[in-house]
Amino acid sequence: MASAGTTAGLESLSNASQDAKPKLYNNLLDQITTSKTSTDQLTADLVALSDSILSGSLSIVATRPLLTNFIQSLSKLSPDTVVTVGSHVLSAFQSQSTTFEEQEGLLREALCTAYEAQEDYTSAAKALQGIHLDTSQRQITDEAKVQMWIKIVRLYLEDDDTVSAEQALNKIKNLPSSNQTLASNSDLKLHYQLSQARILDARRKFLDASAEYLNVSLSTDVAEDDRLQALSAAIKTAILAPAGPQRSKTLGKLYKDERASETEEYGILEKMFLDRLLSAEEVDTFAASLLPHQLAQTADGSTVLAKAVIEHNLLAASRLYENISTMALGKILGLEDGREDTAAEKAEDYAARMMEQGRLKGKIDQIDGVISFEIQDGVQAGSSERELRMWDYGVQGLVEDVERCAAGISEAFPELTAERMVH
C-alpha cells in the first residue's frame, strides 16, 4: 500500500491542470526515490505512481517522456526493486505495448540488468528477447540487433540452456547483413564464434567446436590468457571427438601449435597425436578438468570421454599389432568386467563399428576371434609396405622429439644457440 505522502501527492495531481501534471509527476518521482523508506514501501509507492501515469489521464505524447524518466530513475535502484516494479509495469504495458514500444524496450533492458545481478540469466535473456527490434518508433541498426541477440545467447549459455541459445543464434544467421556486420566488428565476431563453439561443445559436436575454439584462440583481439584458455578448450573437445582421420587431422593442427605445450592437456594431446596408448591414470587426470556435460553418459551407459579413449586406444593398438585376438584387445582397452568373453565381445563391437564408419581399416575373423589391421590406404597386415609405413611413423615421432629438444635448448640457452647458428 502506498505511503500517506505518495497518496496525498497523487490526489493533488488529479486536480491539477494537464500542463502542470508532467512536472508534478516528476517531482513526486524524485520525492519517492530520494525518501529514506523501506524497500517494501518504496516498491509500493513506485507501483502506485506507475499505475497513475498509465491510467490515461494524460495524453500519449505527455506520457511517453514521463515513463522514460520513470524507467531511468527505476534502473538506478536495487535489483529487487527493479524486478518487482519493472515486472508490474511490464504487465501494464501488454495492452498498449505498441503505444510505448521505446519505453518497453528501456524497461526490458533495465530488467535484464537487474536479473543478471540476481544471477537469474534465463529471465534476463527472456526480458531482452521481448524487445521489438522491428519497430516504427525507433530505428535499430543491424549491428545493434546482432549485439542484442549475442547477449541473449550468452545469457542462455550461462544457465547451460543450449537449445534456447541456439535458437537465438539462428536469429543472427537469418539477418541478411549478418556476415557483413560480423566482419566489420571484430568484438561481435569473436563473441559469435565463442558462443557457437560453446553450443557445438554442449551438443557434442566436438570437432566443429574445436575448430571454433581454435579460431578464437588465434584472434589478436583476445587477451593472451583468454587465447590460451580457448586453445585448451579446442584441445579438450578434439580429444573427446570420435577417433578417426578427421580427428587425427585436428589433433595434428593443435599439436603443431607452438602454444600447445603451455596447456595442461599437452601430455594427453601428444599421446593421442602420436597414437600411443593412454593409461587409466592419465585419463582420470584429464577427466578432472572437464565440464559436466562433457562427462555425461551416452545411450550405452558409457561417458563421452570413456568412448573416445577406447576408440583412441583401439587405433593405437592397430599401429602396434598386425593382428590380435578380441580377448587380448578387450584387456588392452580396459573392457573387462570380470568376464573375458564380455570384454572380447565389446572389443569386437567397437572395432566393427569403427570399420563400418571408415575410421579403422581391417577385418574381423569372428570364428577365430582375431582382428587383422590395415595401417592405412588398404595396406594389409604382414606386408612389406606396412613395415615401411610403421618405420615412417617411428621416424616421424623421433624427428618431432628431436625438434622439441632443439627448441627447448634454444629457449634455455639463447646465447649458445646464436654462437652455433649456421649462417
Tab-separated table of C-alpha atoms in Angstrom:
chain	number	residue	atom	x	y	z
A	1	MET	CA	0.000	0.000	0.000
A	2	ALA	CA	1.313	3.448	-0.952
A	3	SER	CA	2.505	5.773	1.815
A	4	ALA	CA	0.390	8.690	3.014
A	5	GLY	CA	2.706	11.203	1.313
A	6	THR	CA	2.510	9.432	-2.064
A	7	THR	CA	-1.275	9.022	-1.771
A	8	ALA	CA	-1.690	12.725	-0.998
A	9	GLY	CA	0.583	13.679	-3.882
A	10	LEU	CA	-1.400	11.557	-6.326
A	11	GLU	CA	-4.697	13.094	-5.100
A	12	SER	CA	-3.379	16.616	-5.644
A	13	LEU	CA	-2.269	15.592	-9.145
A	14	SER	CA	-5.817	14.632	-10.083
A	15	ASN	CA	-6.946	18.218	-9.520
A	16	ALA	CA	-4.005	19.814	-11.385
A	17	SER	CA	-4.168	21.117	-14.947
A	18	GLN	CA	-2.921	18.981	-17.855
A	19	ASP	CA	0.033	21.297	-18.431
A	20	ALA	CA	1.144	21.117	-14.784
A	21	LYS	CA	0.810	17.348	-14.343
A	22	PRO	CA	4.085	16.214	-16.031
A	23	LYS	CA	6.213	18.410	-13.772
A	24	LEU	CA	4.238	17.361	-10.674
A	25	TYR	CA	4.683	13.672	-11.602
A	26	ASN	CA	8.450	14.123	-11.950
A	27	ASN	CA	8.638	15.979	-8.641
A	28	LEU	CA	6.712	13.174	-6.910
A	29	LEU	CA	9.027	10.587	-8.519
A	30	ASP	CA	12.095	12.403	-7.149
A	31	GLN	CA	10.435	12.618	-3.748
A	32	ILE	CA	9.727	8.864	-3.693
A	33	THR	CA	13.166	7.720	-4.904
A	34	THR	CA	15.074	10.003	-2.516
A	35	SER	CA	12.956	9.269	0.560
A	36	LYS	CA	14.573	7.012	3.177
A	37	THR	CA	11.828	4.412	3.360
A	38	SER	CA	11.941	0.622	3.466
A	39	THR	CA	12.306	-1.372	0.256
A	40	ASP	CA	8.729	-2.629	0.512
A	41	GLN	CA	7.364	0.888	0.945
A	42	LEU	CA	9.493	2.220	-1.917
A	43	THR	CA	8.189	-0.551	-4.148
A	44	ALA	CA	4.561	0.130	-3.203
A	45	ASP	CA	4.949	3.867	-3.869
A	46	LEU	CA	6.544	3.325	-7.281
A	47	VAL	CA	3.840	0.840	-8.288
A	48	ALA	CA	1.137	3.362	-7.314
A	49	LEU	CA	2.917	6.118	-9.251
A	50	SER	CA	3.292	3.971	-12.381
A	51	ASP	CA	-0.395	2.970	-12.253
A	52	SER	CA	-1.350	6.642	-12.077
A	53	ILE	CA	0.886	7.556	-15.049
A	54	LEU	CA	-0.638	4.747	-17.133
A	55	SER	CA	-4.219	5.478	-16.063
A	56	GLY	CA	-4.855	7.527	-19.205
A	57	SER	CA	-5.278	10.892	-17.510
A	58	LEU	CA	-2.508	12.293	-19.739
A	59	SER	CA	-2.085	12.300	-23.496
A	60	ILE	CA	0.252	9.724	-25.081
A	61	VAL	CA	2.648	12.499	-26.089
A	62	ALA	CA	2.950	13.617	-22.451
A	63	THR	CA	3.004	10.067	-21.021
A	64	ARG	CA	5.986	8.807	-23.043
A	65	PRO	CA	8.647	11.153	-21.603
A	66	LEU	CA	7.197	10.628	-18.112
A	67	LEU	CA	7.600	6.856	-18.472
A	68	THR	CA	11.119	7.273	-19.857
A	69	ASN	CA	12.126	9.330	-16.815
A	70	PHE	CA	10.383	6.832	-14.510
A	71	ILE	CA	12.276	3.887	-16.014
A	72	GLN	CA	15.626	5.705	-15.930
A	73	SER	CA	15.113	6.508	-12.236
A	74	LEU	CA	13.969	2.948	-11.518
A	75	SER	CA	17.076	1.445	-13.141
A	76	LYS	CA	19.287	3.175	-10.560
A	77	LEU	CA	17.597	1.367	-7.652
A	78	SER	CA	18.317	-2.090	-6.189
A	79	PRO	CA	17.837	-5.150	-8.452
A	80	ASP	CA	14.988	-6.451	-6.243
A	81	THR	CA	13.096	-3.185	-6.599
A	82	VAL	CA	13.701	-3.037	-10.352
A	83	VAL	CA	12.411	-6.584	-10.811
A	84	THR	CA	9.278	-6.122	-8.694
A	85	VAL	CA	8.260	-2.712	-10.038
A	86	GLY	CA	9.506	-3.391	-13.568
A	87	SER	CA	7.528	-6.633	-13.831
A	88	HIS	CA	4.386	-4.806	-12.709
A	89	VAL	CA	4.849	-2.030	-15.276
A	90	LEU	CA	5.660	-4.564	-17.989
A	91	SER	CA	2.366	-6.325	-17.327
A	92	ALA	CA	0.579	-2.998	-17.612
A	93	PHE	CA	2.262	-2.426	-20.987
A	94	GLN	CA	0.808	-5.598	-22.508
A	95	SER	CA	-2.464	-3.993	-23.525
A	96	GLN	CA	-0.734	-0.977	-25.082
A	97	SER	CA	2.752	-2.237	-25.985
A	98	THR	CA	2.647	-0.703	-29.493
A	99	THR	CA	1.973	2.696	-27.929
A	100	PHE	CA	5.041	2.607	-25.689
A	101	GLU	CA	7.478	0.430	-27.672
A	102	GLU	CA	10.517	2.569	-26.881
A	103	GLN	CA	9.681	2.733	-23.175
A	104	GLU	CA	9.066	-1.011	-23.046
A	105	GLY	CA	12.475	-1.595	-24.639
A	106	LEU	CA	14.163	0.590	-21.988
A	107	LEU	CA	12.283	-1.224	-19.235
A	108	ARG	CA	13.259	-4.658	-20.549
A	109	GLU	CA	16.921	-3.620	-20.683
A	110	ALA	CA	16.687	-2.439	-17.058
A	111	LEU	CA	15.047	-5.730	-16.071
A	112	CYS	CA	17.775	-7.671	-17.877
A	113	THR	CA	20.482	-5.867	-15.889
A	114	ALA	CA	18.615	-6.500	-12.631
A	115	TYR	CA	18.104	-10.209	-13.372
A	116	GLU	CA	21.800	-10.514	-14.221
A	117	ALA	CA	22.678	-9.004	-10.848
A	118	GLN	CA	20.474	-11.678	-9.258
A	119	GLU	CA	22.195	-14.346	-11.429
A	120	ASP	CA	18.843	-15.255	-12.982
A	121	TYR	CA	20.248	-15.424	-16.503
A	122	THR	CA	17.290	-17.133	-18.182
A	123	SER	CA	14.888	-14.422	-17.003
A	124	ALA	CA	17.407	-11.798	-18.169
A	125	ALA	CA	17.526	-13.392	-21.624
A	126	LYS	CA	13.722	-13.575	-21.834
A	127	ALA	CA	13.441	-9.924	-20.822
A	128	LEU	CA	15.687	-8.894	-23.723
A	129	GLN	CA	14.016	-11.318	-26.108
A	130	GLY	CA	10.722	-9.469	-25.716
A	131	ILE	CA	12.092	-6.219	-27.185
A	132	HIS	CA	10.550	-5.301	-30.534
A	133	LEU	CA	13.515	-4.939	-32.876
A	134	ASP	CA	11.415	-4.108	-35.942
A	135	THR	CA	9.617	-1.017	-34.705
A	136	SER	CA	8.427	2.199	-36.291
A	137	GLN	CA	9.081	4.253	-33.152
A	138	ARG	CA	12.884	3.931	-33.234
A	139	GLN	CA	15.472	2.905	-35.777
A	140	ILE	CA	17.562	-0.094	-34.697
A	141	THR	CA	20.631	-0.887	-36.790
A	142	ASP	CA	21.546	-4.425	-37.785
A	143	GLU	CA	24.678	-4.124	-35.641
A	144	ALA	CA	22.546	-3.290	-32.584
A	145	LYS	CA	20.311	-6.267	-33.358
A	146	VAL	CA	23.320	-8.597	-33.586
A	147	GLN	CA	24.683	-7.209	-30.302
A	148	MET	CA	21.371	-7.879	-28.568
A	149	TRP	CA	20.985	-11.427	-29.896
A	150	ILE	CA	24.564	-12.286	-28.960
A	151	LYS	CA	23.900	-11.049	-25.435
A	152	ILE	CA	20.759	-13.216	-25.313
A	153	VAL	CA	22.789	-16.225	-26.479
A	154	ARG	CA	25.439	-15.653	-23.815
A	155	LEU	CA	22.799	-15.283	-21.097
A	156	TYR	CA	21.166	-18.593	-22.021
A	157	LEU	CA	24.585	-20.247	-22.066
A	158	GLU	CA	25.200	-19.047	-18.504
A	159	ASP	CA	22.347	-21.380	-17.497
A	160	ASP	CA	23.504	-24.091	-19.962
A	161	ASP	CA	20.287	-23.734	-21.954
A	162	THR	CA	21.863	-24.581	-25.291
A	163	VAL	CA	18.540	-25.149	-27.066
A	164	SER	CA	17.333	-21.586	-26.430
A	165	ALA	CA	20.851	-20.260	-27.072
A	166	GLU	CA	20.964	-21.925	-30.485
A	167	GLN	CA	17.533	-20.554	-31.386
A	168	ALA	CA	18.791	-17.070	-30.527
A	169	LEU	CA	21.987	-17.633	-32.525
A	170	ASN	CA	19.895	-18.611	-35.546
A	171	LYS	CA	18.249	-15.170	-35.387
A	172	ILE	CA	21.664	-13.693	-36.186
A	173	LYS	CA	22.226	-16.128	-39.055
A	174	ASN	CA	18.840	-15.167	-40.524
A	175	LEU	CA	19.734	-11.474	-40.703
A	176	PRO	CA	20.568	-10.662	-44.357
A	177	SER	CA	23.529	-8.470	-43.366
A	178	SER	CA	24.847	-10.669	-40.532
A	179	ASN	CA	28.064	-11.688	-42.329
A	180	GLN	CA	28.884	-8.106	-43.223
A	181	THR	CA	28.067	-6.892	-39.690
A	182	LEU	CA	30.239	-9.545	-38.039
A	183	ALA	CA	33.098	-8.922	-40.469
A	184	SER	CA	33.114	-5.190	-39.680
A	185	ASN	CA	33.048	-5.639	-35.893
A	186	SER	CA	35.803	-7.874	-34.501
A	187	ASP	CA	34.343	-7.952	-30.973
A	188	LEU	CA	30.947	-9.121	-32.212
A	189	LYS	CA	32.564	-11.720	-34.441
A	190	LEU	CA	34.614	-13.017	-31.524
A	191	HIS	CA	31.583	-13.348	-29.223
A	192	TYR	CA	29.656	-15.017	-32.048
A	193	GLN	CA	32.414	-17.590	-32.624
A	194	LEU	CA	32.761	-18.293	-28.914
A	195	SER	CA	29.005	-18.700	-28.481
A	196	GLN	CA	28.843	-21.033	-31.447
A	197	ALA	CA	31.754	-23.065	-30.063
A	198	ARG	CA	30.038	-23.460	-26.691
A	199	ILE	CA	26.788	-24.563	-28.334
A	200	LEU	CA	28.573	-27.103	-30.528
A	201	ASP	CA	30.504	-28.299	-27.472
A	202	ALA	CA	27.296	-28.788	-25.466
A	203	ARG	CA	25.686	-30.651	-28.393
A	204	ARG	CA	28.754	-32.941	-28.507
A	205	LYS	CA	29.762	-31.846	-31.983
A	206	PHE	CA	33.284	-31.819	-30.667
A	207	LEU	CA	35.287	-31.498	-33.893
A	208	ASP	CA	33.258	-28.475	-35.027
A	209	ALA	CA	33.527	-26.973	-31.540
A	210	SER	CA	37.298	-27.496	-31.549
A	211	ALA	CA	37.609	-25.598	-34.839
A	212	GLU	CA	35.629	-22.643	-33.448
A	213	TYR	CA	37.623	-22.576	-30.195
A	214	LEU	CA	40.841	-22.627	-32.219
A	215	ASN	CA	39.656	-19.642	-34.286
A	216	VAL	CA	39.004	-17.722	-31.074
A	217	SER	CA	42.453	-18.653	-29.730
A	218	LEU	CA	44.073	-17.209	-32.873
A	219	SER	CA	42.316	-13.847	-32.596
A	220	THR	CA	44.658	-10.962	-31.822
A	221	ASP	CA	41.766	-9.073	-30.190
A	222	VAL	CA	41.722	-11.528	-27.274
A	223	ALA	CA	43.941	-11.298	-24.186
A	224	GLU	CA	46.796	-13.805	-24.120
A	225	ASP	CA	45.391	-15.734	-21.134
A	226	ASP	CA	41.977	-15.994	-22.798
A	227	ARG	CA	43.560	-17.140	-26.056
A	228	LEU	CA	45.375	-19.894	-24.192
A	229	GLN	CA	42.136	-20.882	-22.447
A	230	ALA	CA	40.379	-21.095	-25.824
A	231	LEU	CA	43.237	-23.254	-27.152
A	232	SER	CA	42.846	-25.504	-24.116
A	233	ALA	CA	39.119	-25.848	-24.875
A	234	ALA	CA	39.975	-26.675	-28.507
A	235	ILE	CA	42.297	-29.466	-27.344
A	236	LYS	CA	39.730	-30.887	-24.906
A	237	THR	CA	36.947	-31.021	-27.481
A	238	ALA	CA	39.263	-32.550	-30.106
A	239	ILE	CA	40.245	-35.285	-27.646
A	240	LEU	CA	36.576	-36.010	-26.922
A	241	ALA	CA	35.718	-36.347	-30.617
A	242	PRO	CA	35.258	-39.801	-32.184
A	243	ALA	CA	38.559	-41.331	-33.280
A	244	GLY	CA	39.251	-41.287	-36.993
A	245	PRO	CA	41.006	-39.400	-39.814
A	246	GLN	CA	39.194	-36.111	-39.162
A	247	ARG	CA	40.117	-36.079	-35.502
A	248	SER	CA	43.719	-37.046	-36.336
A	249	LYS	CA	43.914	-34.063	-38.672
A	250	THR	CA	42.569	-31.743	-35.967
A	251	LEU	CA	44.914	-33.170	-33.330
A	252	GLY	CA	47.844	-32.647	-35.699
A	253	LYS	CA	46.945	-28.975	-36.185
A	254	LEU	CA	46.692	-28.450	-32.422
A	255	TYR	CA	49.846	-30.419	-31.638
A	256	LYS	CA	51.873	-28.313	-34.052
A	257	ASP	CA	50.633	-25.085	-32.476
A	258	GLU	CA	53.608	-23.614	-30.607
A	259	ARG	CA	51.388	-22.628	-27.684
A	260	ALA	CA	50.042	-26.155	-27.105
A	261	SER	CA	52.934	-27.084	-24.797
A	262	GLU	CA	51.777	-24.359	-22.374
A	263	THR	CA	48.423	-26.068	-21.779
A	264	GLU	CA	47.701	-28.711	-19.144
A	265	GLU	CA	46.285	-31.003	-21.832
A	266	TYR	CA	49.529	-31.159	-23.833
A	267	GLY	CA	50.598	-34.563	-22.444
A	268	ILE	CA	47.434	-36.366	-23.484
A	269	LEU	CA	47.319	-34.416	-26.771
A	270	GLU	CA	50.822	-35.623	-27.620
A	271	LYS	CA	49.989	-39.258	-26.891
A	272	MET	CA	46.815	-39.100	-28.923
A	273	PHE	CA	48.512	-37.444	-31.881
A	274	LEU	CA	51.340	-39.985	-31.854
A	275	ASP	CA	48.831	-42.856	-31.489
A	276	ARG	CA	50.197	-44.012	-28.145
A	277	LEU	CA	48.120	-45.973	-25.633
A	278	LEU	CA	46.626	-43.947	-22.785
A	279	SER	CA	46.767	-45.180	-19.200
A	280	ALA	CA	43.842	-45.033	-16.782
A	281	GLU	CA	45.725	-42.536	-14.576
A	282	GLU	CA	46.213	-40.117	-17.485
A	283	VAL	CA	42.551	-40.358	-18.408
A	284	ASP	CA	41.422	-39.714	-14.813
A	285	THR	CA	43.643	-36.612	-14.587
A	286	PHE	CA	42.206	-35.282	-17.837
A	287	ALA	CA	38.625	-36.070	-16.755
A	288	ALA	CA	39.047	-33.880	-13.670
A	289	SER	CA	39.341	-30.807	-15.919
A	290	LEU	CA	36.200	-31.474	-17.965
A	291	LEU	CA	32.807	-29.782	-17.679
A	292	PRO	CA	29.738	-31.748	-16.506
A	293	HIS	CA	28.198	-32.062	-19.980
A	294	GLN	CA	31.496	-33.463	-21.278
A	295	LEU	CA	31.257	-36.254	-18.721
A	296	ALA	CA	27.602	-37.061	-19.318
A	297	GLN	CA	26.656	-40.643	-20.072
A	298	THR	CA	25.767	-41.732	-23.594
A	299	ALA	CA	22.944	-44.081	-24.587
A	300	ASP	CA	25.050	-47.188	-23.918
A	301	GLY	CA	25.895	-46.059	-20.368
A	302	SER	CA	29.497	-45.005	-21.050
A	303	THR	CA	30.776	-41.437	-20.916
A	304	VAL	CA	31.887	-39.455	-23.946
A	305	LEU	CA	35.446	-39.484	-22.625
A	306	ALA	CA	35.475	-43.240	-21.990
A	307	LYS	CA	34.227	-43.902	-25.500
A	308	ALA	CA	36.788	-41.526	-27.033
A	309	VAL	CA	39.638	-43.151	-25.072
A	310	ILE	CA	38.574	-46.691	-26.018
A	311	GLU	CA	38.395	-45.741	-29.692
A	312	HIS	CA	41.776	-43.999	-29.493
A	313	ASN	CA	43.429	-46.967	-27.788
A	314	LEU	CA	41.907	-49.228	-30.419
A	315	LEU	CA	43.547	-47.124	-33.142
A	316	ALA	CA	46.801	-47.111	-31.181
A	317	ALA	CA	46.652	-50.904	-30.918
A	318	SER	CA	46.198	-51.104	-34.691
A	319	ARG	CA	49.547	-49.330	-35.041
A	320	LEU	CA	51.247	-51.793	-32.694
A	321	TYR	CA	49.742	-55.099	-33.833
A	322	GLU	CA	49.247	-56.679	-37.210
A	323	ASN	CA	46.586	-58.858	-35.659
A	324	ILE	CA	45.268	-59.516	-32.179
A	325	SER	CA	42.645	-61.670	-30.512
A	326	THR	CA	39.480	-59.921	-29.427
A	327	MET	CA	40.060	-61.224	-25.877
A	328	ALA	CA	43.530	-59.636	-25.670
A	329	LEU	CA	42.230	-56.449	-27.247
A	330	GLY	CA	39.461	-56.255	-24.652
A	331	LYS	CA	42.063	-56.344	-21.879
A	332	ILE	CA	44.164	-53.633	-23.535
A	333	LEU	CA	41.083	-51.427	-23.877
A	334	GLY	CA	40.124	-51.994	-20.227
A	335	LEU	CA	36.775	-53.555	-21.088
A	336	GLU	CA	36.955	-56.383	-18.560
A	337	ASP	CA	34.104	-56.561	-16.087
A	338	GLY	CA	35.000	-59.922	-14.594
A	339	ARG	CA	34.202	-61.875	-17.733
A	340	GLU	CA	36.732	-62.269	-20.538
A	341	ASP	CA	34.105	-63.248	-23.100
A	342	THR	CA	32.221	-59.997	-22.461
A	343	ALA	CA	35.411	-57.948	-22.930
A	344	ALA	CA	36.060	-59.757	-26.224
A	345	GLU	CA	32.515	-59.037	-27.441
A	346	LYS	CA	32.784	-55.359	-26.570
A	347	ALA	CA	36.180	-55.068	-28.266
A	348	GLU	CA	34.743	-56.691	-31.393
A	349	ASP	CA	31.728	-54.354	-31.322
A	350	TYR	CA	33.938	-51.247	-31.085
A	351	ALA	CA	36.197	-52.466	-33.892
A	352	ALA	CA	33.262	-53.425	-36.129
A	353	ARG	CA	31.564	-50.053	-35.629
A	354	MET	CA	34.732	-48.113	-36.420
A	355	MET	CA	35.404	-50.237	-39.513
A	356	GLU	CA	31.837	-49.753	-40.675
A	357	GLN	CA	32.199	-45.976	-40.312
A	358	GLY	CA	35.536	-45.980	-42.136
A	359	ARG	CA	37.508	-44.846	-39.086
A	360	LEU	CA	39.507	-48.092	-38.811
A	361	LYS	CA	40.883	-50.343	-41.536
A	362	GLY	CA	40.979	-54.102	-41.067
A	363	LYS	CA	38.922	-57.288	-40.937
A	364	ILE	CA	37.453	-59.468	-38.214
A	365	ASP	CA	37.557	-63.253	-38.101
A	366	GLN	CA	34.649	-63.984	-35.773
A	367	ILE	CA	35.259	-67.743	-35.783
A	368	ASP	CA	38.840	-67.498	-34.532
A	369	GLY	CA	38.176	-64.266	-32.621
A	370	VAL	CA	41.008	-62.393	-34.342
A	371	ILE	CA	41.174	-58.844	-35.737
A	372	SER	CA	43.701	-58.085	-38.524
A	373	PHE	CA	44.556	-54.413	-39.070
A	374	GLU	CA	45.445	-52.358	-42.110
A	375	ILE	CA	47.580	-49.342	-41.327
A	376	GLN	CA	46.030	-47.059	-43.943
A	377	ASP	CA	45.195	-46.795	-47.643
A	378	GLY	CA	44.445	-50.521	-47.801
A	379	VAL	CA	47.896	-51.709	-46.671
A	380	GLN	CA	47.455	-55.288	-45.480
A	381	ALA	CA	48.812	-56.640	-42.209
A	382	GLY	CA	52.064	-58.537	-42.620
A	383	SER	CA	53.026	-56.852	-45.899
A	384	SER	CA	56.382	-55.207	-46.522
A	385	GLU	CA	54.600	-51.934	-47.248
A	386	ARG	CA	53.090	-51.974	-43.769
A	387	GLU	CA	56.547	-52.379	-42.263
A	388	LEU	CA	57.766	-49.369	-44.258
A	389	ARG	CA	54.793	-47.328	-43.098
A	390	MET	CA	55.440	-48.299	-39.497
A	391	TRP	CA	59.077	-47.303	-39.959
A	392	ASP	CA	57.935	-43.923	-41.337
A	393	TYR	CA	55.747	-43.355	-38.292
A	394	GLY	CA	58.653	-44.151	-35.995
A	395	VAL	CA	60.995	-41.772	-37.848
A	396	GLN	CA	58.352	-39.052	-37.760
A	397	GLY	CA	57.964	-39.394	-33.998
A	398	LEU	CA	61.757	-39.336	-33.481
A	399	VAL	CA	62.214	-36.230	-35.643
A	400	GLU	CA	59.458	-34.418	-33.756
A	401	ASP	CA	61.063	-35.319	-30.424
A	402	VAL	CA	64.451	-34.007	-31.645
A	403	GLU	CA	62.817	-30.793	-32.873
A	404	ARG	CA	61.180	-30.206	-29.487
A	405	CYS	CA	64.511	-30.822	-27.698
A	406	ALA	CA	66.250	-28.348	-30.001
A	407	ALA	CA	63.546	-25.747	-29.377
A	408	GLY	CA	63.860	-26.269	-25.610
A	409	ILE	CA	67.637	-25.836	-25.716
A	410	SER	CA	67.238	-22.712	-27.854
A	411	GLU	CA	64.875	-21.158	-25.304
A	412	ALA	CA	67.014	-22.099	-22.302
A	413	PHE	CA	70.390	-21.125	-23.808
A	414	PRO	CA	69.820	-18.437	-26.485
A	415	GLU	CA	73.446	-17.268	-26.467
A	416	LEU	CA	74.782	-20.778	-27.085
A	417	THR	CA	72.278	-21.228	-29.891
A	418	ALA	CA	73.320	-17.921	-31.527
A	419	GLU	CA	77.002	-18.924	-31.412
A	420	ARG	CA	76.389	-22.259	-33.123
A	421	MET	CA	73.874	-20.930	-35.636
A	422	VAL	CA	74.896	-21.739	-39.213
A	423	HIS	CA	74.615	-18.623	-41.398
